[in-house]
Amino acid sequence: MSSLASVAGDDGSWDKLLSYLRGLDRYQLEEFKLGLQSPQQLPSGSQKIPWADVKAANPTDLLCLLNEHFPGRQVWDVTLRIFENMKLTSVCEELRAEMNEMAQAPQDPLQEEPEIPEDQSAHTRTYRERMKAKILAMWNRIPWPEDHVYLRNVTAREHEELQRLLYPKRAGAQPQTIVLHGAAGVGKTTLATKVLMHWAEGLLFRHSFSYVSYISCHQVREMEDTSFAGLLSRDSPDSRAPIEHFLSHPERLLFVIDGFEEMTVPSNVDDGLPCPDWHQQLPVARILLHLLKKELVPSATLLITTRDCGREDLKQLLRNPWFIRIPGFTKGDQEEYFFRYFGEQNQTRRILQGIRKQEVLSRSCSAPLVCWMVCFCLKQQMARWPSFQLSAQTTTHLYTCFFSSLFETAEVSWSKQSWLEQWRALCSLAADGMWSCKFTFAKEDMEHRRLRAPLIDCLLRLNILRKAGDCEDCVTFTHQSFQVFLGAMFYMLRGKEGATGGLSKYQEMSMLLDDAFVDTNSYWNQMVLFLFGLLNGDLARKVEDTLHCKMMRVVSSKISQWQDVCSVFHNGYLRELDLSNSKLNVTSMKKLCHELRNPRCKSITPVRVLKELVVVLYGNNRLTHLNLSSNNLGVTVSMMIFKTFRHSACNLQYLWLESCGLTSAACGRLFLELSKNSSLRFLSLGDNDLSDAEAKILQKPFDVPKRALKELSLEKCDLSAASSEALASILTSTQRTARLCLGFNPLRDDGVQWLCASLSQPGCALERLVLCFCHLGAPSCRHLSDALLQNTSLTHLNLRKNQLGDEGVRFLCEALRRPDCALRSLDLSECSFTTEGCRELADALQRNQNLKVLDIGRNCVQDDGGRRLCEVLKDPSCVLSTLGLEKCSLTSACCQHLSSVLGSSTSLVNLNLLGNYLGTEGVNKLWKSLTKSTCKLQKLGLEKDLYDPVKGKLQELLAKGRVLRILCKWDSNDLEDKWWW
């Protein structure tokens, strides 16, 4: 799936669209997702987004999916249509205004540049010559390896490409702030300095800009205080610039601000006053911030370069920016590079095929220098080992071999102890730079680390370091991945002292893992990838032997915490995972597979590759979890894969086939093969059309007494009441089916009647049943109540998003009042009941000693219903631990009752009050009880505007050892529930 960073031409409008999606609560977001499944709300002829992708997507992921499936203006049309159907009137008005502004016809500046008179004074000509010399000097200080392949030459087409950077075709007015962003080494600085060079040579923009200034952000750190006028005069002849002319024509100024990621943004960036005085002395970083925020020369044009890691910080500063992603080498460029480097075509094709299979490595090759590094390393290894196989190499293997190959012939004669000290110094410099976002190092930095001149000279000769283009005594790593690798290596070297000087190495390593797993900065994630790769014993020994250093044999226990490892999948960057020789228990595998289902950690596998999967699956007794969701398998491929399940050695236990375009016939064949397999425990067929499935097809995998299938999801399979008889037979044909999800199917009351008949049978072993959004009414509750009076196994029931009403709740409560009712979790959110239904629930809770989780969010509970529930919750015999009251029309009047519960309840640990109008007064009432030692609450859902005033109080409470989280977005289920629901 694409990311927002890859949406070309991001002028701020995408952020506005994202803000609308983020403004939806969880109920509205689900309604929006359902709207995307309705053909009536989509453009004619377009395909709906697979439900497997949509259902778990957060707003950011959802916008990426929208951009993939509905190009250009269609994204806005679809969003508006669904919002209109949701009756979000005010949001629709804002959306229409935004679309009207975008629809304004733009002027194409490529047809005719604005004719603005240019000052042809001697000062201007001299300044242009100085800038040409400066840029040429910068380029000349950038060395390239001798065997590097050059693909690019200056062409007439390049002029047009450069011109479009400052005048991109787009709706509305032309942007005055353009941001070039992308990975390290893809050519952002080169492109920006070419703009400056072409202006200086008079080839481009000579009528648009009378002055172009180049500002390096890493130099800003070292510069003394100055004024804005002084900054403008820095490169001018005699250090004087025509300030008065600039003041009268500020629109003719262009500022090229290079390497924003190296700039330290003050935490109090919003606290400073605007700086309209061009002659006021200030720190250069502060002047630059005023310039970026358009508080200085708002009509000037800004061209900014940043690595992707600095993009979000920039968004907070800039006004209506236009983001342009610089992709670097395309796949075609990479192929040309490899063919020209290796020459022999068959060999090169095999190499390219191997690289394409390693997505992390393939993506890294968008940087020309990484292309060279990979080619150099592979050529070295193939020369030594003719049977060398790229498929056996991870990214960490290649980088290790690269450094090892270079230093095998390094001409530095030192003692073993000196090598140890110098590697520790170099790697700590790299790691410290990663922590402080510092990628250019001054002479003082190296002296502080006691790096010796022979090593620095050696690193410069080997193209690991290079002289900084705009600083005579500064060095930088030739590619940032070299710094990342050495930074990771620092944490594997022996020693306890950290890189930053304040923490130990183990503390920094723990922070690295915690931060990287939630950070969207791909370099942090790459550092963790290298860190885990270097745990490989063979690689560690290779590093020790060739680099003369000592690696740790025991690593901090933080790495062994599987919860942290799995959470890396949320960032959307991880593409390769090697778990060979890992010892994982069932809980660990559940956590891993749950995180792998995250929509941001997923790749669509081409069908031609899926055919290769058959070879892997056939007779494989190690593979237990397989997720093929969102792949249109087709008849041929699906039949090939399904046949592998019958093999006696097949040990597959968990299988996802959601949104695979399977027909009833294909599922029939799947069920036939599964009837011969006794290992499968979990099967999800969500979002496949089984509307015409015959009863015998659905029953097939349950006909074999020894079958192990315990969990089945048929969510959104267009099953109706006609299918329910067959579904009901599943519940009684075996005593092993424990979990069944039928959500988002139009079963209606007649269908539930069939299911309940089976639920009432003594042989039914079902524990969890999902019937959300199944078009149910009060009659279904009567059937369910009767079944619950007979059934002793059902513990979880999800009836969310059905029109049950007060009458339906009353029927359910007839069973809930019985002390032998086994239900422990009940979801009645969005079920259209009122205070009356809430009274029925409160009365039932007084008699029920089993129900632990109750969600009644988005029902008209009101203060009276809340008060009645609170009376029950205060009873010491009440065992309810989780209560969902989101958007229940509660006010501050209910808070006194809730406060009383919080101070006395011995069971309530989770309370969701999001979307209620409690007010500051109401929250203060709650807080009085939250501070008491008798309060057992651990998780509280509050709106952000209500949480902010008590944030400081929460910190004080946590400092005293109290366990309490306040959430502005509710995570409704624990891991075990997510695994199923």
PDB file of N, CA and C in Angstrom, residues 27-92:
ATOM      1  N   TYR A  27     -17.365   4.972  15.445  1.00  0.00           N
ATOM      2  CA  TYR A  27     -18.610   4.543  14.826  1.00  0.00           C
ATOM      3  C   TYR A  27     -18.759   5.160  13.434  1.00  0.00           C
ATOM      4  N   GLN A  28     -18.449   6.451  13.326  1.00  0.00           N
ATOM      5  CA  GLN A  28     -18.536   7.122  12.028  1.00  0.00           C
ATOM      6  C   GLN A  28     -17.508   6.571  11.049  1.00  0.00           C
ATOM      7  N   LEU A  29     -16.312   6.249  11.554  1.00  0.00           N
ATOM      8  CA  LEU A  29     -15.282   5.704  10.682  1.00  0.00           C
ATOM      9  C   LEU A  29     -15.722   4.362  10.110  1.00  0.00           C
ATOM     10  N   GLU A  30     -16.367   3.552  10.922  1.00  0.00           N
ATOM     11  CA  GLU A  30     -16.863   2.275  10.420  1.00  0.00           C
ATOM     12  C   GLU A  30     -17.961   2.501   9.382  1.00  0.00           C
ATOM     13  N   GLU A  31     -18.823   3.489   9.624  1.00  0.00           N
ATOM     14  CA  GLU A  31     -19.882   3.789   8.657  1.00  0.00           C
ATOM     15  C   GLU A  31     -19.293   4.260   7.331  1.00  0.00           C
ATOM     16  N   PHE A  32     -18.200   5.048   7.417  1.00  0.00           N
ATOM     17  CA  PHE A  32     -17.523   5.495   6.195  1.00  0.00           C
ATOM     18  C   PHE A  32     -16.961   4.287   5.439  1.00  0.00           C
ATOM     19  N   LYS A  33     -16.361   3.356   6.163  1.00  0.00           N
ATOM     20  CA  LYS A  33     -15.797   2.165   5.521  1.00  0.00           C
ATOM     21  C   LYS A  33     -16.883   1.337   4.844  1.00  0.00           C
ATOM     22  N   LEU A  34     -18.028   1.232   5.498  1.00  0.00           N
ATOM     23  CA  LEU A  34     -19.143   0.502   4.888  1.00  0.00           C
ATOM     24  C   LEU A  34     -19.631   1.214   3.634  1.00  0.00           C
ATOM     25  N   GLY A  35     -19.575   2.562   3.659  1.00  0.00           N
ATOM     26  CA  GLY A  35     -19.941   3.326   2.466  1.00  0.00           C
ATOM     27  C   GLY A  35     -19.045   2.995   1.287  1.00  0.00           C
ATOM     28  N   LEU A  36     -17.774   2.717   1.564  1.00  0.00           N
ATOM     29  CA  LEU A  36     -16.841   2.348   0.496  1.00  0.00           C
ATOM     30  C   LEU A  36     -17.160   0.984  -0.098  1.00  0.00           C
ATOM     31  N   GLN A  37     -17.984   0.218   0.579  1.00  0.00           N
ATOM     32  CA  GLN A  37     -18.383  -1.095   0.068  1.00  0.00           C
ATOM     33  C   GLN A  37     -19.687  -1.029  -0.726  1.00  0.00           C
ATOM     34  N   SER A  38     -20.280   0.153  -0.789  1.00  0.00           N
ATOM     35  CA  SER A  38     -21.567   0.316  -1.486  1.00  0.00           C
ATOM     36  C   SER A  38     -21.333   0.808  -2.907  1.00  0.00           C
ATOM     37  N   PRO A  39     -21.666   0.025  -3.931  1.00  0.00           N
ATOM     38  CA  PRO A  39     -21.445   0.442  -5.325  1.00  0.00           C
ATOM     39  C   PRO A  39     -22.162   1.741  -5.674  1.00  0.00           C
ATOM     40  N   GLN A  40     -23.296   2.017  -5.002  1.00  0.00           N
ATOM     41  CA  GLN A  40     -24.059   3.227  -5.301  1.00  0.00           C
ATOM     42  C   GLN A  40     -23.289   4.502  -4.961  1.00  0.00           C
ATOM     43  N   GLN A  41     -22.324   4.407  -4.047  1.00  0.00           N
ATOM     44  CA  GLN A  41     -21.584   5.590  -3.616  1.00  0.00           C
ATOM     45  C   GLN A  41     -20.213   5.710  -4.268  1.00  0.00           C
ATOM     46  N   LEU A  42     -19.911   4.796  -5.193  1.00  0.00           N
ATOM     47  CA  LEU A  42     -18.614   4.808  -5.857  1.00  0.00           C
ATOM     48  C   LEU A  42     -18.758   5.227  -7.315  1.00  0.00           C
ATOM     49  N   PRO A  43     -17.698   5.740  -7.938  1.00  0.00           N
ATOM     50  CA  PRO A  43     -17.763   6.119  -9.356  1.00  0.00           C
ATOM     51  C   PRO A  43     -18.135   4.923 -10.224  1.00  0.00           C
ATOM     52  N   SER A  44     -18.832   5.193 -11.296  1.00  0.00           N
ATOM     53  CA  SER A  44     -19.283   4.139 -12.194  1.00  0.00           C
ATOM     54  C   SER A  44     -18.084   3.359 -12.737  1.00  0.00           C
ATOM     55  N   GLY A  45     -18.181   2.042 -12.647  1.00  0.00           N
ATOM     56  CA  GLY A  45     -17.139   1.180 -13.190  1.00  0.00           C
ATOM     57  C   GLY A  45     -15.963   0.939 -12.264  1.00  0.00           C
ATOM     58  N   SER A  46     -15.927   1.593 -11.117  1.00  0.00           N
ATOM     59  CA  SER A  46     -14.785   1.416 -10.204  1.00  0.00           C
ATOM     60  C   SER A  46     -14.989   0.182  -9.333  1.00  0.00           C
ATOM     61  N   GLN A  47     -13.875  -0.381  -8.876  1.00  0.00           N
ATOM     62  CA  GLN A  47     -13.915  -1.554  -8.010  1.00  0.00           C
ATOM     63  C   GLN A  47     -13.870  -1.122  -6.548  1.00  0.00           C
ATOM     64  N   LYS A  48     -14.640  -1.799  -5.710  1.00  0.00           N
ATOM     65  CA  LYS A  48     -14.590  -1.473  -4.285  1.00  0.00           C
ATOM     66  C   LYS A  48     -13.265  -1.936  -3.686  1.00  0.00           C
ATOM     67  N   ILE A  49     -12.848  -1.265  -2.629  1.00  0.00           N
ATOM     68  CA  ILE A  49     -11.612  -1.629  -1.939  1.00  0.00           C
ATOM     69  C   ILE A  49     -11.864  -2.908  -1.141  1.00  0.00           C
ATOM     70  N   PRO A  50     -10.970  -3.884  -1.195  1.00  0.00           N
ATOM     71  CA  PRO A  50     -11.199  -5.128  -0.435  1.00  0.00           C
ATOM     72  C   PRO A  50     -11.471  -4.852   1.043  1.00  0.00           C
ATOM     73  N   TRP A  51     -12.490  -5.509   1.559  1.00  0.00           N
ATOM     74  CA  TRP A  51     -12.871  -5.332   2.963  1.00  0.00           C
ATOM     75  C   TRP A  51     -11.733  -5.717   3.896  1.00  0.00           C
ATOM     76  N   ALA A  52     -10.928  -6.689   3.509  1.00  0.00           N
ATOM     77  CA  ALA A  52      -9.791  -7.100   4.344  1.00  0.00           C
ATOM     78  C   ALA A  52      -8.825  -5.945   4.556  1.00  0.00           C
ATOM     79  N   ASP A  53      -8.703  -5.043   3.563  1.00  0.00           N
ATOM     80  CA  ASP A  53      -7.826  -3.883   3.703  1.00  0.00           C
ATOM     81  C   ASP A  53      -8.494  -2.774   4.500  1.00  0.00           C
ATOM     82  N   VAL A  54      -9.795  -2.606   4.290  1.00  0.00           N
ATOM     83  CA  VAL A  54     -10.506  -1.454   4.846  1.00  0.00           C
ATOM     84  C   VAL A  54     -10.812  -1.609   6.322  1.00  0.00           C
ATOM     85  N   LYS A  55     -11.204  -2.793   6.745  1.00  0.00           N
ATOM     86  CA  LYS A  55     -11.845  -2.932   8.050  1.00  0.00           C
ATOM     87  C   LYS A  55     -10.952  -2.527   9.221  1.00  0.00           C
ATOM     88  N   ALA A  56      -9.638  -2.772   9.128  1.00  0.00           N
ATOM     89  CA  ALA A  56      -8.734  -2.430  10.240  1.00  0.00           C
ATOM     90  C   ALA A  56      -7.945  -1.162   9.982  1.00  0.00           C
ATOM     91  N   ALA A  57      -8.218  -0.471   8.852  1.00  0.00           N
ATOM     92  CA  ALA A  57      -7.417   0.690   8.481  1.00  0.00           C
ATOM     93  C   ALA A  57      -7.706   1.881   9.387  1.00  0.00           C
ATOM     94  N   ASN A  58      -6.650   2.566   9.824  1.00  0.00           N
ATOM     95  CA  ASN A  58      -6.829   3.828  10.525  1.00  0.00           C
ATOM     96  C   ASN A  58      -7.004   4.940   9.483  1.00  0.00           C
ATOM     97  N   PRO A  59      -7.300   6.179   9.879  1.00  0.00           N
ATOM     98  CA  PRO A  59      -7.548   7.227   8.880  1.00  0.00           C
ATOM     99  C   PRO A  59      -6.405   7.429   7.894  1.00  0.00           C
ATOM    100  N   THR A  60      -5.157   7.364   8.360  1.00  0.00           N
ATOM    101  CA  THR A  60      -4.026   7.550   7.449  1.00  0.00           C
ATOM    102  C   THR A  60      -3.984   6.440   6.411  1.00  0.00           C
ATOM    103  N   ASP A  61      -4.119   5.186   6.872  1.00  0.00           N
ATOM    104  CA  ASP A  61      -4.124   4.062   5.938  1.00  0.00           C
ATOM    105  C   ASP A  61      -5.305   4.165   4.977  1.00  0.00           C
ATOM    106  N   LEU A  62      -6.438   4.620   5.483  1.00  0.00           N
ATOM    107  CA  LEU A  62      -7.639   4.721   4.663  1.00  0.00           C
ATOM    108  C   LEU A  62      -7.450   5.729   3.529  1.00  0.00           C
ATOM    109  N   LEU A  63      -6.804   6.862   3.835  1.00  0.00           N
ATOM    110  CA  LEU A  63      -6.568   7.858   2.792  1.00  0.00           C
ATOM    111  C   LEU A  63      -5.615   7.302   1.730  1.00  0.00           C
ATOM    112  N   CYS A  64      -4.632   6.529   2.151  1.00  0.00           N
ATOM    113  CA  CYS A  64      -3.732   5.896   1.184  1.00  0.00           C
ATOM    114  C   CYS A  64      -4.498   4.928   0.280  1.00  0.00           C
ATOM    115  N   LEU A  65      -5.406   4.161   0.864  1.00  0.00           N
ATOM    116  CA  LEU A  65      -6.226   3.241   0.068  1.00  0.00           C
ATOM    117  C   LEU A  65      -7.109   4.007  -0.906  1.00  0.00           C
ATOM    118  N   LEU A  66      -7.700   5.107  -0.449  1.00  0.00           N
ATOM    119  CA  LEU A  66      -8.542   5.928  -1.323  1.00  0.00           C
ATOM    120  C   LEU A  66      -7.730   6.454  -2.493  1.00  0.00           C
ATOM    121  N   ASN A  67      -6.519   6.911  -2.212  1.00  0.00           N
ATOM    122  CA  ASN A  67      -5.669   7.462  -3.268  1.00  0.00           C
ATOM    123  C   ASN A  67      -5.288   6.398  -4.286  1.00  0.00           C
ATOM    124  N   GLU A  68      -5.101   5.163  -3.820  1.00  0.00           N
ATOM    125  CA  GLU A  68      -4.755   4.075  -4.732  1.00  0.00           C
ATOM    126  C   GLU A  68      -5.902   3.711  -5.659  1.00  0.00           C
ATOM    127  N   HIS A  69      -7.123   3.711  -5.125  1.00  0.00           N
ATOM    128  CA  HIS A  69      -8.257   3.185  -5.883  1.00  0.00           C
ATOM    129  C   HIS A  69      -9.038   4.252  -6.633  1.00  0.00           C
ATOM    130  N   PHE A  70      -8.955   5.508  -6.188  1.00  0.00           N
ATOM    131  CA  PHE A  70      -9.738   6.567  -6.825  1.00  0.00           C
ATOM    132  C   PHE A  70      -8.816   7.742  -7.146  1.00  0.00           C
ATOM    133  N   PRO A  71      -8.262   7.781  -8.343  1.00  0.00           N
ATOM    134  CA  PRO A  71      -7.252   8.798  -8.670  1.00  0.00           C
ATOM    135  C   PRO A  71      -7.837  10.204  -8.782  1.00  0.00           C
ATOM    136  N   GLY A  72      -6.979  11.180  -8.501  1.00  0.00           N
ATOM    137  CA  GLY A  72      -7.335  12.585  -8.722  1.00  0.00           C
ATOM    138  C   GLY A  72      -8.540  13.032  -7.932  1.00  0.00           C
ATOM    139  N   ARG A  73      -9.433  13.692  -8.623  1.00  0.00           N
ATOM    140  CA  ARG A  73     -10.605  14.285  -7.979  1.00  0.00           C
ATOM    141  C   ARG A  73     -11.591  13.231  -7.472  1.00  0.00           C
ATOM    142  N   GLN A  74     -11.491  12.016  -7.993  1.00  0.00           N
ATOM    143  CA  GLN A  74     -12.424  10.965  -7.558  1.00  0.00           C
ATOM    144  C   GLN A  74     -12.366  10.741  -6.054  1.00  0.00           C
ATOM    145  N   VAL A  75     -11.180  10.894  -5.463  1.00  0.00           N
ATOM    146  CA  VAL A  75     -11.049  10.722  -4.005  1.00  0.00           C
ATOM    147  C   VAL A  75     -11.998  11.675  -3.288  1.00  0.00           C
ATOM    148  N   TRP A  76     -12.002  12.921  -3.744  1.00  0.00           N
ATOM    149  CA  TRP A  76     -12.844  13.937  -3.115  1.00  0.00           C
ATOM    150  C   TRP A  76     -14.323  13.666  -3.379  1.00  0.00           C
ATOM    151  N   ASP A  77     -14.655  13.266  -4.594  1.00  0.00           N
ATOM    152  CA  ASP A  77     -16.056  12.985  -4.936  1.00  0.00           C
ATOM    153  C   ASP A  77     -16.607  11.838  -4.087  1.00  0.00           C
ATOM    154  N   VAL A  78     -15.803  10.775  -3.962  1.00  0.00           N
ATOM    155  CA  VAL A  78     -16.242   9.613  -3.175  1.00  0.00           C
ATOM    156  C   VAL A  78     -16.430  10.006  -1.710  1.00  0.00           C
ATOM    157  N   THR A  79     -15.440  10.734  -1.166  1.00  0.00           N
ATOM    158  CA  THR A  79     -15.513  11.141   0.236  1.00  0.00           C
ATOM    159  C   THR A  79     -16.741  12.012   0.484  1.00  0.00           C
ATOM    160  N   LEU A  80     -16.990  12.974  -0.403  1.00  0.00           N
ATOM    161  CA  LEU A  80     -18.149  13.861  -0.247  1.00  0.00           C
ATOM    162  C   LEU A  80     -19.442  13.075  -0.313  1.00  0.00           C
ATOM    163  N   ARG A  81     -19.545  12.145  -1.251  1.00  0.00           N
ATOM    164  CA  ARG A  81     -20.778  11.362  -1.404  1.00  0.00           C
ATOM    165  C   ARG A  81     -21.076  10.551  -0.137  1.00  0.00           C
ATOM    166  N   ILE A  82     -20.043   9.954   0.434  1.00  0.00           N
ATOM    167  CA  ILE A  82     -20.264   9.149   1.644  1.00  0.00           C
ATOM    168  C   ILE A  82     -20.604  10.054   2.828  1.00  0.00           C
ATOM    169  N   PHE A  83     -19.907  11.191   2.957  1.00  0.00           N
ATOM    170  CA  PHE A  83     -20.212  12.138   4.031  1.00  0.00           C
ATOM    171  C   PHE A  83     -21.654  12.646   3.914  1.00  0.00           C
ATOM    172  N   GLU A  84     -22.112  12.896   2.694  1.00  0.00           N
ATOM    173  CA  GLU A  84     -23.504  13.334   2.488  1.00  0.00           C
ATOM    174  C   GLU A  84     -24.471  12.257   2.943  1.00  0.00           C
ATOM    175  N   ASN A  85     -24.151  11.004   2.634  1.00  0.00           N
ATOM    176  CA  ASN A  85     -25.005   9.893   3.050  1.00  0.00           C
ATOM    177  C   ASN A  85     -25.004   9.725   4.566  1.00  0.00           C
ATOM    178  N   MET A  86     -23.887  10.128   5.219  1.00  0.00           N
ATOM    179  CA  MET A  86     -23.793  10.061   6.677  1.00  0.00           C
ATOM    180  C   MET A  86     -24.423  11.286   7.342  1.00  0.00           C
ATOM    181  N   LYS A  87     -24.871  12.240   6.501  1.00  0.00           N
ATOM    182  CA  LYS A  87     -25.531  13.463   6.988  1.00  0.00           C
ATOM    183  C   LYS A  87     -24.596  14.318   7.858  1.00  0.00           C
ATOM    184  N   LEU A  88     -23.328  14.401   7.448  1.00  0.00           N
ATOM    185  CA  LEU A  88     -22.357  15.268   8.130  1.00  0.00           C
ATOM    186  C   LEU A  88     -22.375  16.628   7.422  1.00  0.00           C
ATOM    187  N   THR A  89     -23.399  17.412   7.686  1.00  0.00           N
ATOM    188  CA  THR A  89     -23.679  18.623   6.914  1.00  0.00           C
ATOM    189  C   THR A  89     -22.537  19.628   6.931  1.00  0.00           C
ATOM    190  N   SER A  90     -22.036  19.979   8.124  1.00  0.00           N
ATOM    191  CA  SER A  90     -20.998  21.013   8.204  1.00  0.00           C
ATOM    192  C   SER A  90     -19.709  20.561   7.530  1.00  0.00           C
ATOM    193  N   VAL A  91     -19.349  19.288   7.693  1.00  0.00           N
ATOM    194  CA  VAL A  91     -18.141  18.768   7.051  1.00  0.00           C
ATOM    195  C   VAL A  91     -18.293  18.809   5.534  1.00  0.00           C
ATOM    196  N   CYS A  92     -19.490  18.486   5.041  1.00  0.00           N
ATOM    197  CA  CYS A  92     -19.733  18.508   3.597  1.00  0.00           C
ATOM    198  C   CYS A  92     -19.582  19.918   3.032  1.00  0.00           C
TER     199      CYS A  92
END
